Amino acid sequence: MNLISESCQPKFLMAYGRLGSISSPVKKEWIMAHIPHINRVISMAEAASLVQSGITLGLGGVTMYRRPVAFVRELIRHEDRPTNLTLLNFTSGYESDLLVGAGVIQKTRTCYFGLEIFGLAPMFTQAANLGEIQIIEETEASLAMGIRATMAGVGFMPAYAWLGTDLPKLRPDVKTVQDPYSGETLMAFPALSCDVAVIHALIADKRGNAQINQNRGIDMELAMVAKQVIITAEKIVDVLDKDVHIPAPVTTAVVHAPFGAWPTSCYPDYPVGGGEILRYIDACNGEDFEGYLATLLSAEWGQRVVYSQNA
């Protein structure tokens, strides 16, 4: 089965951009008429198999909100667990720290790596201090400019960002250019590429339209530049006819993943599982990451998730 849609054409994307002002019944009728009825729903194991060693993997969500934890769990558990991945995130948190601890990540590109109010990300901090992981310095501006360049189909995007700072010393690939019109010196941020993006959504339909609600980070843009996009969703419906944030033509696969972001939050469905985050930190501080990982991959993890929602 070829999961990659051949219908990703600009006219579809432009049409989606106009849907916001159209009534819901008309939206549903338009989607049914114009978007090919391709059922993109697959299993989590099938989705994990799309991530091959050495690629660039982008994870959606922001800090401790709407992170694709269920997908990360499956990726670590997968019989052909990938290695030497480059992690491309707006921000990196619990889900990314698990991947670092599991030895999956070789490079990181993110403007933040931590557990928000819970402190530092323990496995990333350890790997960084030991020089076991390559850190490519990014800021919100460099990520935004790199993605804009890719969306525009050009090799770089000029901006004032980073001028007068020491950041270019850490990133020799970010060069200066002269504006041919004003003569001003600008920074040239290289285009960013992403092989597979995994984004957790509140609702998705079988075609691949997805709703991610507020606090979207760069998820919508990441979905536009990634070669393949995997949507994990709390709920799957036949047709999503309102608040489409990620359109079907850019989606490769959809996976049903109830509580798929836990212990990070997925507003308004559930809050952060603070107790679980603290258990993770305690395990890492006690040099028992492997023990925590064993629990993560066991049936006990599912029981923890269920208990957290009934508490």
Coordinates of C-alpha atoms in Angstrom, one line a residue:
M1 CA 0.0 0.0 0.0
N2 CA 1.4 3.4 -1.0
L3 CA 0.7 5.7 1.9
I4 CA 2.1 8.8 0.2
S5 CA -0.7 10.9 -1.3
E6 CA -0.3 12.0 -4.9
S7 CA -2.9 14.7 -4.4
C8 CA -0.7 17.3 -2.7
Q9 CA -1.2 20.1 -5.2
P10 CA -1.1 23.8 -4.5
K11 CA -4.8 24.2 -5.5
F12 CA -5.8 21.9 -2.7
L13 CA -3.7 23.9 -0.1
M14 CA -5.1 27.2 -1.4
A15 CA -8.6 25.9 -1.2
Y16 CA -8.1 24.8 2.4
G17 CA -6.9 28.2 3.3
R18 CA -10.3 29.6 2.2
L19 CA -12.4 27.1 4.1
G20 CA -12.5 29.3 7.3
S21 CA -15.2 31.6 5.9
I22 CA -17.4 28.8 4.6
S23 CA -20.2 27.2 6.5
S24 CA -19.7 23.8 7.9
P25 CA -22.1 21.8 5.6
V26 CA -20.5 23.4 2.6
K27 CA -17.0 22.6 3.9
K28 CA -18.0 18.9 4.3
E29 CA -19.5 18.8 0.8
W30 CA -16.3 20.5 -0.7
I31 CA -14.0 18.0 1.1
M32 CA -16.1 15.0 0.0
A33 CA -16.0 16.3 -3.6
H34 CA -12.4 17.4 -3.9
I35 CA -10.2 15.4 -1.6
P36 CA -9.6 11.8 -2.8
H37 CA -11.2 9.3 -0.4
I38 CA -7.9 7.7 0.6
N39 CA -8.1 5.9 4.0
R40 CA -4.7 6.7 5.5
V41 CA -5.4 5.0 8.9
I42 CA -2.6 2.5 9.8
S43 CA -1.3 0.9 13.0
M44 CA 1.3 2.5 15.2
A45 CA 3.8 -0.2 14.3
E46 CA 3.3 0.5 10.6
A47 CA 3.8 4.2 11.3
A48 CA 7.0 3.6 13.2
S49 CA 8.4 1.6 10.4
L50 CA 8.4 4.8 8.2
V51 CA 11.2 6.2 10.4
Q52 CA 14.5 4.9 9.0
S53 CA 18.0 5.3 10.5
G54 CA 19.8 8.5 9.6
I55 CA 16.8 10.6 8.7
T56 CA 15.6 13.9 10.2
L57 CA 12.6 13.4 12.5
G58 CA 10.3 16.3 13.5
L59 CA 8.1 16.0 16.5
G60 CA 5.1 18.3 16.9
G61 CA 3.7 19.9 20.0
V62 CA 5.2 22.5 22.4
T63 CA 7.2 21.9 25.6
M64 CA 4.9 19.7 27.7
Y65 CA 1.8 20.0 25.5
R66 CA 0.5 17.6 22.8
R67 CA 3.7 15.6 22.3
P68 CA 3.5 12.4 20.3
V69 CA 4.5 10.2 23.3
A70 CA 2.7 7.1 22.1
F71 CA 4.6 7.2 18.8
V72 CA 7.9 7.6 20.6
R73 CA 7.1 4.6 22.7
E74 CA 6.4 2.5 19.7
L75 CA 9.5 3.8 17.9
I76 CA 11.7 2.7 20.8
R77 CA 9.9 -0.6 21.0
H78 CA 10.1 -1.3 17.3
E79 CA 12.0 -4.4 16.2
D80 CA 14.0 -2.2 13.8
R81 CA 14.6 0.7 16.1
P82 CA 16.3 3.4 14.1
T83 CA 19.6 5.1 15.0
N84 CA 21.5 8.2 14.1
L85 CA 18.4 10.4 13.8
T86 CA 18.5 14.2 13.6
L87 CA 15.7 15.6 15.9
L88 CA 14.1 18.7 14.5
N89 CA 11.7 20.3 17.0
F90 CA 10.4 23.7 17.8
T91 CA 10.9 22.7 21.5
S92 CA 12.0 19.3 22.9
G93 CA 10.7 17.8 26.1
Y94 CA 9.9 14.5 27.7
E95 CA 9.2 12.6 24.5
S96 CA 12.6 13.7 23.0
D97 CA 14.5 12.9 26.2
L98 CA 13.2 9.4 25.9
L99 CA 14.7 9.1 22.4
V100 CA 18.0 10.5 23.5
G101 CA 18.2 8.1 26.5
A102 CA 17.3 5.2 24.2
G103 CA 20.3 6.0 21.9
V104 CA 18.2 6.9 18.9
I105 CA 19.3 10.5 18.4
Q106 CA 22.6 11.7 17.0
K107 CA 21.8 15.4 16.5
T108 CA 19.3 17.9 17.9
R109 CA 18.0 21.1 16.3
T110 CA 15.7 22.9 18.7
C111 CA 15.5 26.2 20.5
Y112 CA 14.6 24.6 23.9
F113 CA 15.2 21.2 25.4
G114 CA 13.7 20.7 28.9
L115 CA 10.8 19.7 31.1
E116 CA 9.4 23.2 31.7
I117 CA 8.5 23.6 35.4
F118 CA 10.0 20.2 36.2
G119 CA 13.5 21.3 35.2
L120 CA 16.2 20.0 32.9
A121 CA 15.7 17.1 30.6
P122 CA 18.0 14.6 32.4
M123 CA 19.1 12.3 29.5
F124 CA 19.7 15.1 27.1
T125 CA 21.7 17.0 29.8
Q126 CA 23.8 14.0 30.5
A127 CA 24.4 13.3 26.8
A128 CA 25.3 16.9 26.1
N129 CA 27.7 17.1 29.0
L130 CA 29.4 13.9 27.8
G131 CA 29.6 15.1 24.2
E132 CA 27.5 12.1 23.1
I133 CA 25.1 14.1 21.1
Q134 CA 25.7 16.9 18.5
I135 CA 23.8 20.1 19.2
I136 CA 23.0 22.3 16.3
E137 CA 22.1 25.7 17.9
E138 CA 18.7 27.0 16.9
T139 CA 16.5 29.9 18.0
E140 CA 12.8 30.5 17.2
A141 CA 14.0 32.9 14.4
S142 CA 16.4 30.4 12.8
L143 CA 13.8 27.7 12.8
A144 CA 11.2 30.0 11.4
M145 CA 13.5 31.3 8.7
G146 CA 14.8 27.8 7.7
I147 CA 11.2 26.5 7.4
R148 CA 10.1 29.6 5.4
A149 CA 13.0 29.0 3.0
T150 CA 11.9 25.5 2.4
M151 CA 8.3 26.5 1.9
A152 CA 9.4 29.1 -0.6
G153 CA 11.6 26.6 -2.4
V154 CA 14.7 28.7 -2.0
G155 CA 18.1 27.8 -0.4
F156 CA 18.0 30.4 2.4
M157 CA 15.9 33.1 4.0
P158 CA 17.4 36.5 4.9
A159 CA 16.6 38.2 8.2
Y160 CA 17.9 40.7 10.7
A161 CA 17.9 38.0 13.4
W162 CA 21.3 37.0 15.0
L163 CA 23.0 40.2 13.8
G164 CA 25.2 41.6 16.5
T165 CA 25.2 38.2 18.4
D166 CA 27.8 35.4 18.9
L167 CA 25.4 32.8 17.5
P168 CA 26.9 32.8 14.0
K169 CA 30.2 31.5 15.7
L170 CA 28.3 28.4 16.6
R171 CA 26.7 28.0 13.2
P172 CA 29.2 28.7 10.4
D173 CA 26.6 27.5 7.9
V174 CA 24.6 30.7 8.7
K175 CA 26.2 33.3 6.6
T176 CA 25.8 37.0 5.9
V177 CA 24.4 38.4 2.6
Q178 CA 24.0 41.9 1.3
D179 CA 20.5 43.1 0.4
P180 CA 20.8 44.1 -3.3
Y181 CA 18.3 46.9 -2.8
S182 CA 19.1 48.6 0.5
G183 CA 22.8 47.4 0.8
E184 CA 22.1 46.3 4.3
T185 CA 23.8 43.2 5.8
L186 CA 21.5 40.4 6.6
M187 CA 21.8 36.9 8.0
A188 CA 21.1 34.1 5.5
F189 CA 19.4 31.1 7.3
P190 CA 19.7 27.9 5.3
A191 CA 16.5 26.0 4.3
L192 CA 15.5 23.2 6.8
S193 CA 14.6 19.8 5.6
C194 CA 12.5 17.2 7.5
D195 CA 12.0 13.6 6.3
V196 CA 9.3 12.5 8.7
A197 CA 7.1 14.7 11.0
V198 CA 4.9 13.2 13.7
I199 CA 2.2 15.4 15.0
H200 CA -0.4 14.6 17.7
A201 CA -3.9 15.9 17.0
L202 CA -7.1 16.1 19.0
I203 CA -9.2 14.9 16.0
A204 CA -8.3 13.6 12.6
D205 CA -10.4 12.1 9.8
K206 CA -9.5 9.0 7.8
R207 CA -8.3 11.1 4.9
G208 CA -5.7 12.9 7.0
N209 CA -7.3 16.2 7.9
A210 CA -6.3 17.1 11.5
Q211 CA -7.3 19.5 14.2
I212 CA -4.6 20.5 16.7
N213 CA -6.4 23.3 18.6
Q214 CA -4.4 26.2 20.0
N215 CA -0.7 26.5 21.0
R216 CA 0.3 25.0 17.6
G217 CA 4.0 25.9 17.7
I218 CA 5.3 25.3 14.2
D219 CA 3.2 22.1 13.6
M220 CA 1.3 23.5 10.6
E221 CA 4.5 24.7 8.9
L222 CA 6.4 21.5 9.8
A223 CA 3.6 19.5 8.1
M224 CA 4.1 21.5 4.9
V225 CA 7.9 21.0 4.7
A226 CA 8.1 17.3 5.8
K227 CA 8.4 14.6 3.1
Q228 CA 6.1 12.4 5.2
V229 CA 3.6 13.4 7.9
I230 CA 2.2 11.0 10.5
I231 CA -0.8 12.2 12.5
T232 CA -1.5 10.4 15.8
A233 CA -5.0 11.4 17.0
E234 CA -7.1 11.2 20.1
K235 CA -10.1 10.6 18.0
I236 CA -10.7 9.6 14.4
V237 CA -13.9 10.6 12.5
D238 CA -15.1 9.9 9.0
V239 CA -14.9 13.6 7.8
L240 CA -13.4 16.5 9.7
D241 CA -15.4 19.5 8.4
K242 CA -14.3 22.3 10.7
D243 CA -11.1 23.8 12.1
V244 CA -8.8 21.9 9.8
H245 CA -5.2 22.9 10.8
I246 CA -3.3 20.2 8.8
P247 CA -4.9 19.2 5.5
A248 CA -5.2 15.7 4.1
P249 CA -3.0 16.3 1.0
V250 CA 0.1 16.7 3.1
T251 CA -0.6 13.7 5.4
T252 CA 1.0 10.3 4.8
A253 CA -0.7 8.3 7.6
V254 CA -3.2 8.6 10.5
V255 CA -2.9 6.5 13.7
H256 CA -5.6 6.2 16.4
A257 CA -3.8 7.0 19.7
P258 CA -6.2 7.8 22.6
F259 CA -4.2 9.5 25.4
G260 CA -1.3 9.5 22.9
A261 CA 0.3 12.6 24.4
W262 CA 0.3 11.5 28.0
P263 CA 2.0 12.3 30.4
T264 CA 2.3 15.6 28.4
S265 CA -1.0 17.4 28.2
C266 CA -3.6 17.5 25.4
Y267 CA -6.0 20.4 26.2
P268 CA -8.9 20.2 26.8
D269 CA -8.8 16.4 27.0
Y270 CA -6.3 15.9 29.8
P271 CA -3.6 17.8 31.8
V272 CA 0.0 17.1 32.3
G273 CA 0.7 13.9 34.3
G274 CA 3.0 15.6 36.8
G275 CA 3.4 12.6 38.9
E276 CA 4.6 10.5 36.0
I277 CA 7.1 13.2 34.9
L278 CA 8.5 13.3 38.5
R279 CA 8.8 9.5 38.4
Y280 CA 10.8 9.8 35.2
I281 CA 13.1 12.4 36.7
D282 CA 13.6 10.3 39.9
A283 CA 14.5 7.2 37.7
C284 CA 17.0 9.2 35.7
N285 CA 18.6 10.8 38.7
G286 CA 18.9 7.3 40.3
E287 CA 20.6 6.1 37.1
D288 CA 17.7 3.8 36.4
F289 CA 16.6 5.1 32.9
E290 CA 16.7 1.5 31.6
G291 CA 14.3 0.5 34.4
Y292 CA 11.9 3.3 33.5
L293 CA 12.2 2.4 29.8
A294 CA 11.2 -1.2 30.6
T295 CA 8.1 0.0 32.4
L296 CA 7.3 2.4 29.5
L297 CA 7.4 -0.5 27.0
S298 CA 5.4 -2.9 29.3
A299 CA 1.7 -3.4 30.0
E300 CA 2.1 -1.5 33.2
W301 CA 2.4 1.7 31.2
G302 CA -1.1 1.3 29.9
Q303 CA -2.4 0.8 33.4
R304 CA -0.7 4.0 34.5
V305 CA -2.4 5.9 31.7
V306 CA -5.8 4.5 32.6
Y307 CA -5.3 5.2 36.3
S308 CA -4.2 8.8 35.6
Q309 CA -7.4 9.5 33.7
N310 CA -9.7 8.0 36.4
A311 CA -7.9 9.6 39.3

